[in-house]
Structures are given as structure tokens and as C-alpha cells.
Amino acid sequence: MRTLRVGIASYEQMKARTIAIARGKYKPAAGEPKVWFTSAESFARVLSDRNRALLGIIAASGPESLTRLAELTGRKKSNLSRTLKTMERYGFVQLSHGARGSIIPKVPYQRISLILPLSEPGLQGIEAA
């Protein structure tokens, strides 16, 4: 089962991590998050109950277009397009082009795992830049 790991860290912590990786001072472990949010609230906005249900419908039905997905969900195509583009930025969904310019959504993961620190949000072993 493919799982996407998501973490919470401040912008400064994410920047320090990226710089440390680029300089070769830090090598991410295999189980570390691949996607980062600046707060639990921002994560919750993108992956709300409604949007999680949308991902479930995409995974279960494999719609061949946004038009078909709109029919399945009762949501407007323009709303779906905005939502899916946001989710695509985080890797929650993949959008590809189909016949006659249609957009085909796919969900590449079966699970999303949130790594949520209970104390100071941070990245172990990374100093702020």
C-alpha cells in the first residue's frame, strides 16, 4: 500500500532543511515526510473531510474526466478544477490530459500519513538558517 508522508514545519524550518539538503549537510531518512505544511490548519484546509471524500471517489471510480467527476460528486467543474490543482501541488492527486483536452484525475496513494509533532514543530537535526 502506497503511503504519502506529510509533515508540519515552519517556513523557516523548511527553508533550512532544503538548504541543508542542497549543501549535502543533511540526507533525509527513508521514512521522512515528502510533503510539508506550515501548520496543521493549512493541512486540514487542503485535506478537509469533503476533499478526502473527493479523493476516495476518484480512487474508487477512476473518472475519465472532470465532467464525469462533477457528475459523480455533484460539485461544479470550476470548483473541482481549483481544488484538484491545489491537491496536485501537494502530490495528493495527479492530473493528466486525455482525449479532446479532458483532464483525468488519479490518486497515486492509498493513504496519507501526517507526522505531527506534539511539542515545538520542527525538523530533527536541522538548524534554522
Coordinates of N, CA and C in Angstrom, one line a residue:
M1 N 0.8 -1.2 0.0 CA 0.0 0.0 0.0 C 0.9 1.2 0.0
R2 N 0.7 2.1 -1.0 CA 1.5 3.3 -1.1 C 1.0 4.4 -0.1
T3 N 1.9 4.9 0.7 CA 1.5 6.0 1.7 C 2.4 7.2 1.4
L4 N 1.7 8.4 1.4 CA 2.4 9.6 1.3 C 2.6 10.2 2.7
R5 N 3.8 10.5 3.1 CA 4.1 11.0 4.4 C 4.1 12.6 4.3
V6 N 3.4 13.2 5.2 CA 3.2 14.6 5.3 C 3.7 15.1 6.6
G7 N 4.4 16.3 6.7 CA 4.9 16.8 7.9 C 4.4 18.3 8.1
I8 N 4.6 18.7 9.4 CA 4.3 20.1 9.7 C 5.6 20.8 10.2
A9 N 5.9 21.9 9.6 CA 7.1 22.7 9.9 C 7.0 24.1 9.5
S10 N 7.6 25.0 10.2 CA 7.5 26.4 9.8 C 8.2 26.7 8.5
Y11 N 7.9 27.8 7.8 CA 8.6 28.2 6.6 C 10.1 28.2 6.8
E12 N 10.5 28.8 7.9 CA 12.0 28.9 8.2 C 12.6 27.5 8.3
Q13 N 11.9 26.6 9.0 CA 12.4 25.2 9.1 C 12.5 24.5 7.8
M14 N 11.5 24.7 7.0 CA 11.5 24.0 5.6 C 12.6 24.6 4.8
K15 N 12.9 25.9 4.9 CA 13.9 26.5 4.1 C 15.3 26.0 4.6
A16 N 15.5 26.0 5.9 CA 16.7 25.5 6.4 C 17.0 24.0 6.0
R17 N 16.0 23.2 6.0 CA 16.1 21.8 5.6 C 16.5 21.7 4.1
T18 N 15.8 22.5 3.3 CA 16.1 22.5 1.8 C 17.6 22.9 1.6
I19 N 18.0 24.0 2.3 CA 19.4 24.4 2.1 C 20.4 23.4 2.6
A20 N 20.1 22.7 3.8 CA 21.0 21.7 4.3 C 21.1 20.5 3.3
I21 N 20.0 20.2 2.7 CA 20.0 19.1 1.7 C 20.8 19.5 0.5
A22 N 20.6 20.7 0.0 CA 21.3 21.1 -1.2 C 22.8 21.2 -0.9
R23 N 23.2 21.5 0.3 CA 24.7 21.6 0.7 C 25.3 20.3 1.0
G24 N 24.4 19.3 1.1 CA 24.9 17.9 1.4 C 25.2 17.7 2.9
K25 N 24.6 18.6 3.7 CA 24.8 18.5 5.2 C 23.7 17.7 5.8
Y26 N 22.7 17.4 5.1 CA 21.6 16.6 5.6 C 21.0 15.7 4.6
K27 N 20.8 14.4 4.9 CA 20.2 13.5 4.0 C 19.0 13.0 4.6
P28 N 17.8 13.2 4.0 CA 16.5 12.8 4.6 C 16.5 11.3 4.7
A29 N 15.9 10.8 5.8 CA 15.7 9.4 6.0 C 14.6 8.9 5.1
A30 N 14.6 7.6 4.9 CA 13.6 7.0 4.0 C 12.1 7.3 4.5
G31 N 11.9 7.3 5.8 CA 10.5 7.4 6.3 C 10.1 8.9 6.6
E32 N 11.0 9.8 6.2 CA 10.6 11.2 6.5 C 9.5 11.7 5.5
P33 N 8.8 12.7 5.9 CA 7.7 13.3 5.1 C 8.3 13.8 3.8
K34 N 7.5 13.7 2.7 CA 7.9 14.2 1.4 C 7.2 15.5 1.1
V35 N 6.1 15.8 1.8 CA 5.3 17.0 1.6 C 5.3 17.7 3.0
W36 N 5.4 19.0 3.0 CA 5.4 19.8 4.2 C 4.3 20.8 4.2
F37 N 3.7 21.1 5.3 CA 2.7 22.2 5.5 C 3.2 23.0 6.7
T38 N 2.9 24.3 6.7 CA 3.3 25.2 7.7 C 2.5 25.1 9.0
S39 N 1.3 24.5 8.9 CA 0.5 24.3 10.1 C -0.5 23.2 9.9
A40 N -1.0 22.7 11.0 CA -2.0 21.7 11.0 C -3.3 22.2 10.3
E41 N -3.5 23.5 10.5 CA -4.7 24.2 10.0 C -4.6 24.2 8.4
S42 N -3.4 24.5 7.9 CA -3.3 24.5 6.4 C -3.5 23.1 5.9
F43 N -3.0 22.1 6.6 CA -3.2 20.7 6.1 C -4.6 20.4 6.2
A44 N -5.3 20.8 7.2 CA -6.8 20.4 7.4 C -7.6 21.1 6.3
R45 N -7.2 22.3 5.9 CA -7.9 23.0 4.8 C -7.8 22.3 3.5
V46 N -6.6 21.8 3.2 CA -6.4 21.1 1.9 C -7.1 19.7 1.9
L47 N -6.9 19.1 3.1 CA -7.4 17.7 3.2 C -8.6 17.6 4.1
S48 N -9.6 18.5 3.9 CA -10.8 18.5 4.6 C -11.6 17.2 4.4
D49 N -12.6 17.0 5.2 CA -13.5 15.8 5.0 C -14.0 15.7 3.6
R50 N -14.5 16.9 3.1 CA -15.0 16.9 1.8 C -14.0 16.6 0.7
N51 N -12.8 17.1 0.9 CA -11.7 16.8 -0.1 C -11.2 15.3 0.0
R52 N -11.2 14.8 1.2 CA -10.8 13.4 1.4 C -11.9 12.5 0.7
A53 N -13.1 12.9 0.9 CA -14.2 12.1 0.2 C -14.0 12.2 -1.3
L54 N -13.6 13.3 -1.8 CA -13.3 13.5 -3.2 C -12.2 12.6 -3.7
L55 N -11.1 12.5 -2.9 CA -10.0 11.6 -3.3 C -10.5 10.2 -3.3
G56 N -11.4 9.8 -2.3 CA -11.9 8.5 -2.3 C -12.7 8.1 -3.5
I57 N -13.5 9.1 -4.0 CA -14.4 8.9 -5.2 C -13.5 8.7 -6.4
I58 N -12.4 9.5 -6.5 CA -11.5 9.4 -7.6 C -10.8 8.1 -7.6
A59 N -10.4 7.7 -6.5 CA -9.7 6.4 -6.4 C -10.6 5.2 -6.7
A60 N -11.8 5.3 -6.2 CA -12.8 4.2 -6.4 C -13.4 4.1 -7.8
S61 N -13.6 5.3 -8.4 CA -14.3 5.3 -9.7 C -13.4 5.5 -10.9
G62 N -12.3 6.1 -10.7 CA -11.4 6.3 -11.9 C -12.1 7.1 -13.0
P63 N -12.6 8.3 -12.7 CA -13.3 9.1 -13.7 C -12.4 9.5 -14.9
E64 N -12.9 9.4 -16.0 CA -12.2 9.7 -17.2 C -12.1 11.2 -17.6
S65 N -12.7 12.1 -16.8 CA -12.7 13.5 -17.0 C -13.2 14.2 -15.8
L66 N -13.0 15.5 -15.8 CA -13.6 16.4 -14.7 C -15.1 16.5 -14.8
T67 N -15.6 16.4 -16.0 CA -17.0 16.4 -16.3 C -17.6 15.2 -15.6
R68 N -17.1 14.0 -15.8 CA -17.6 12.8 -15.1 C -17.5 12.9 -13.6
L69 N -16.4 13.5 -13.1 CA -16.2 13.6 -11.7 C -17.2 14.6 -11.1
A70 N -17.5 15.6 -11.8 CA -18.6 16.6 -11.4 C -19.9 15.9 -11.3
E71 N -20.2 15.0 -12.3 CA -21.5 14.2 -12.2 C -21.5 13.3 -11.0
L72 N -20.4 12.7 -10.7 CA -20.3 11.7 -9.6 C -20.4 12.4 -8.2
T73 N -19.9 13.7 -8.1 CA -19.8 14.3 -6.8 C -20.8 15.4 -6.6
G74 N -21.4 15.9 -7.7 CA -22.4 17.0 -7.6 C -21.7 18.3 -7.4
R75 N -20.4 18.4 -7.5 CA -19.7 19.6 -7.4 C -19.5 20.2 -8.8
K76 N -19.4 21.6 -8.8 CA -19.2 22.3 -10.1 C -17.8 22.0 -10.6
K77 N -17.7 21.9 -11.9 CA -16.4 21.6 -12.6 C -15.3 22.7 -12.2
S78 N -15.7 23.9 -12.2 CA -14.7 25.0 -11.9 C -14.2 24.8 -10.4
N79 N -15.1 24.5 -9.5 CA -14.7 24.2 -8.1 C -13.7 23.0 -8.1
L80 N -14.1 21.9 -8.8 CA -13.2 20.8 -8.8 C -11.9 21.1 -9.4
S81 N -11.8 21.9 -10.4 CA -10.6 22.2 -11.1 C -9.6 22.9 -10.1
R82 N -10.2 23.9 -9.4 CA -9.4 24.7 -8.4 C -8.9 23.7 -7.3
T83 N -9.8 22.9 -6.7 CA -9.5 22.0 -5.6 C -8.4 21.0 -6.1
L84 N -8.6 20.4 -7.2 CA -7.6 19.4 -7.7 C -6.3 20.0 -8.0
K85 N -6.2 21.3 -8.5 CA -4.9 21.9 -8.8 C -4.2 22.1 -7.5
T86 N -4.9 22.5 -6.4 CA -4.3 22.7 -5.1 C -3.8 21.3 -4.6
M87 N -4.6 20.3 -4.7 CA -4.2 19.0 -4.2 C -3.0 18.4 -5.1
E88 N -2.9 18.8 -6.3 CA -1.9 18.3 -7.2 C -0.5 18.9 -6.7
R89 N -0.5 20.2 -6.3 CA 0.7 20.8 -5.8 C 1.3 20.0 -4.6
Y90 N 0.5 19.4 -3.8 CA 0.9 18.6 -2.7 C 1.1 17.2 -3.0
G91 N 0.8 16.7 -4.2 CA 1.0 15.3 -4.6 C -0.1 14.4 -4.2
F92 N -1.2 15.0 -3.8 CA -2.4 14.2 -3.3 C -3.1 13.6 -4.6
V93 N -3.0 14.3 -5.7 CA -3.7 13.8 -6.9 C -2.8 14.1 -8.1
Q94 N -2.9 13.4 -9.2 CA -2.2 13.6 -10.4 C -3.2 13.9 -11.5
L95 N -2.9 15.0 -12.3 CA -3.8 15.4 -13.3 C -3.1 15.2 -14.7
S96 N -3.7 14.4 -15.6 CA -3.2 14.2 -16.9 C -4.2 14.6 -17.9
H97 N -3.7 14.8 -19.2 CA -4.6 15.2 -20.2 C -5.0 14.0 -21.0
G98 N -6.3 13.9 -21.3 CA -6.9 12.8 -22.0 C -7.4 13.3 -23.4
A99 N -8.3 12.6 -24.0 CA -8.8 12.9 -25.3 C -9.5 14.2 -25.3
R100 N -9.4 14.9 -26.4 CA -10.1 16.2 -26.6 C -9.9 17.2 -25.5
G101 N -8.7 17.2 -24.9 CA -8.4 18.2 -23.8 C -9.0 17.9 -22.5
S102 N -9.6 16.7 -22.3 CA -10.1 16.4 -21.0 C -9.0 16.3 -19.9
I103 N -9.3 16.5 -18.7 CA -8.3 16.3 -17.6 C -8.8 15.1 -16.8
I104 N -7.8 14.2 -16.6 CA -8.1 12.9 -15.9 C -7.4 13.0 -14.6
P105 N -8.2 12.9 -13.5 CA -7.6 12.9 -12.1 C -7.3 11.5 -11.7
K106 N -6.2 11.3 -11.0 CA -5.8 10.0 -10.4 C -5.2 10.2 -9.0
V107 N -5.5 9.3 -8.2 CA -4.9 9.4 -6.8 C -3.8 8.3 -6.7
P108 N -2.5 8.8 -6.5 CA -1.4 7.9 -6.6 C -1.1 7.2 -5.2
Y109 N -1.8 7.5 -4.2 CA -1.6 6.9 -2.9 C -2.9 6.4 -2.3
Q110 N -2.7 5.3 -1.5 CA -3.9 4.8 -0.8 C -4.1 5.4 0.6
R111 N -3.0 5.9 1.1 CA -3.0 6.5 2.4 C -2.2 7.8 2.5
I112 N -2.5 8.7 3.4 CA -1.7 9.9 3.7 C -1.5 9.8 5.2
S113 N -0.2 9.9 5.5 CA 0.2 9.8 6.9 C 0.8 11.1 7.4
L114 N 0.2 11.7 8.4 CA 0.6 13.0 8.9 C 1.6 12.8 10.1
I115 N 2.8 13.4 10.0 CA 3.7 13.4 11.1 C 3.5 14.7 11.8
L116 N 2.9 14.6 13.0 CA 2.5 15.9 13.7 C 3.2 15.9 15.1
P117 N 4.2 16.8 15.2 CA 4.9 16.9 16.5 C 4.0 17.4 17.6
L118 N 4.1 16.9 18.8 CA 3.3 17.4 19.9 C 3.9 18.6 20.6
S119 N 5.2 18.7 20.4 CA 5.8 19.9 21.1 C 6.2 20.9 19.9
E120 N 7.3 21.6 20.1 CA 7.8 22.5 19.1 C 7.8 21.9 17.8
P121 N 7.0 22.4 16.8 CA 7.1 21.8 15.4 C 8.6 22.0 14.9
G122 N 9.1 21.0 14.4 CA 10.5 21.1 13.9 C 11.0 19.9 13.1
L123 N 12.2 20.1 12.6 CA 12.8 19.0 11.9 C 14.1 18.7 12.6
Q124 N 14.1 17.4 13.1 CA 15.2 16.9 13.9 C 16.6 17.1 13.1
G125 N 17.5 17.7 13.8 CA 18.9 17.8 13.3 C 19.1 18.9 12.3
I126 N 18.2 19.8 12.1 CA 18.3 20.9 11.2 C 18.3 22.2 12.0
E127 N 19.3 23.0 11.8 CA 19.4 24.3 12.4 C 18.7 25.3 11.5
A128 N 18.1 26.3 12.1 CA 17.5 27.4 11.3 C 18.6 28.2 10.6
A129 N 18.3 28.6 9.4 CA 19.3 29.3 8.6 C 19.5 30.7 9.1

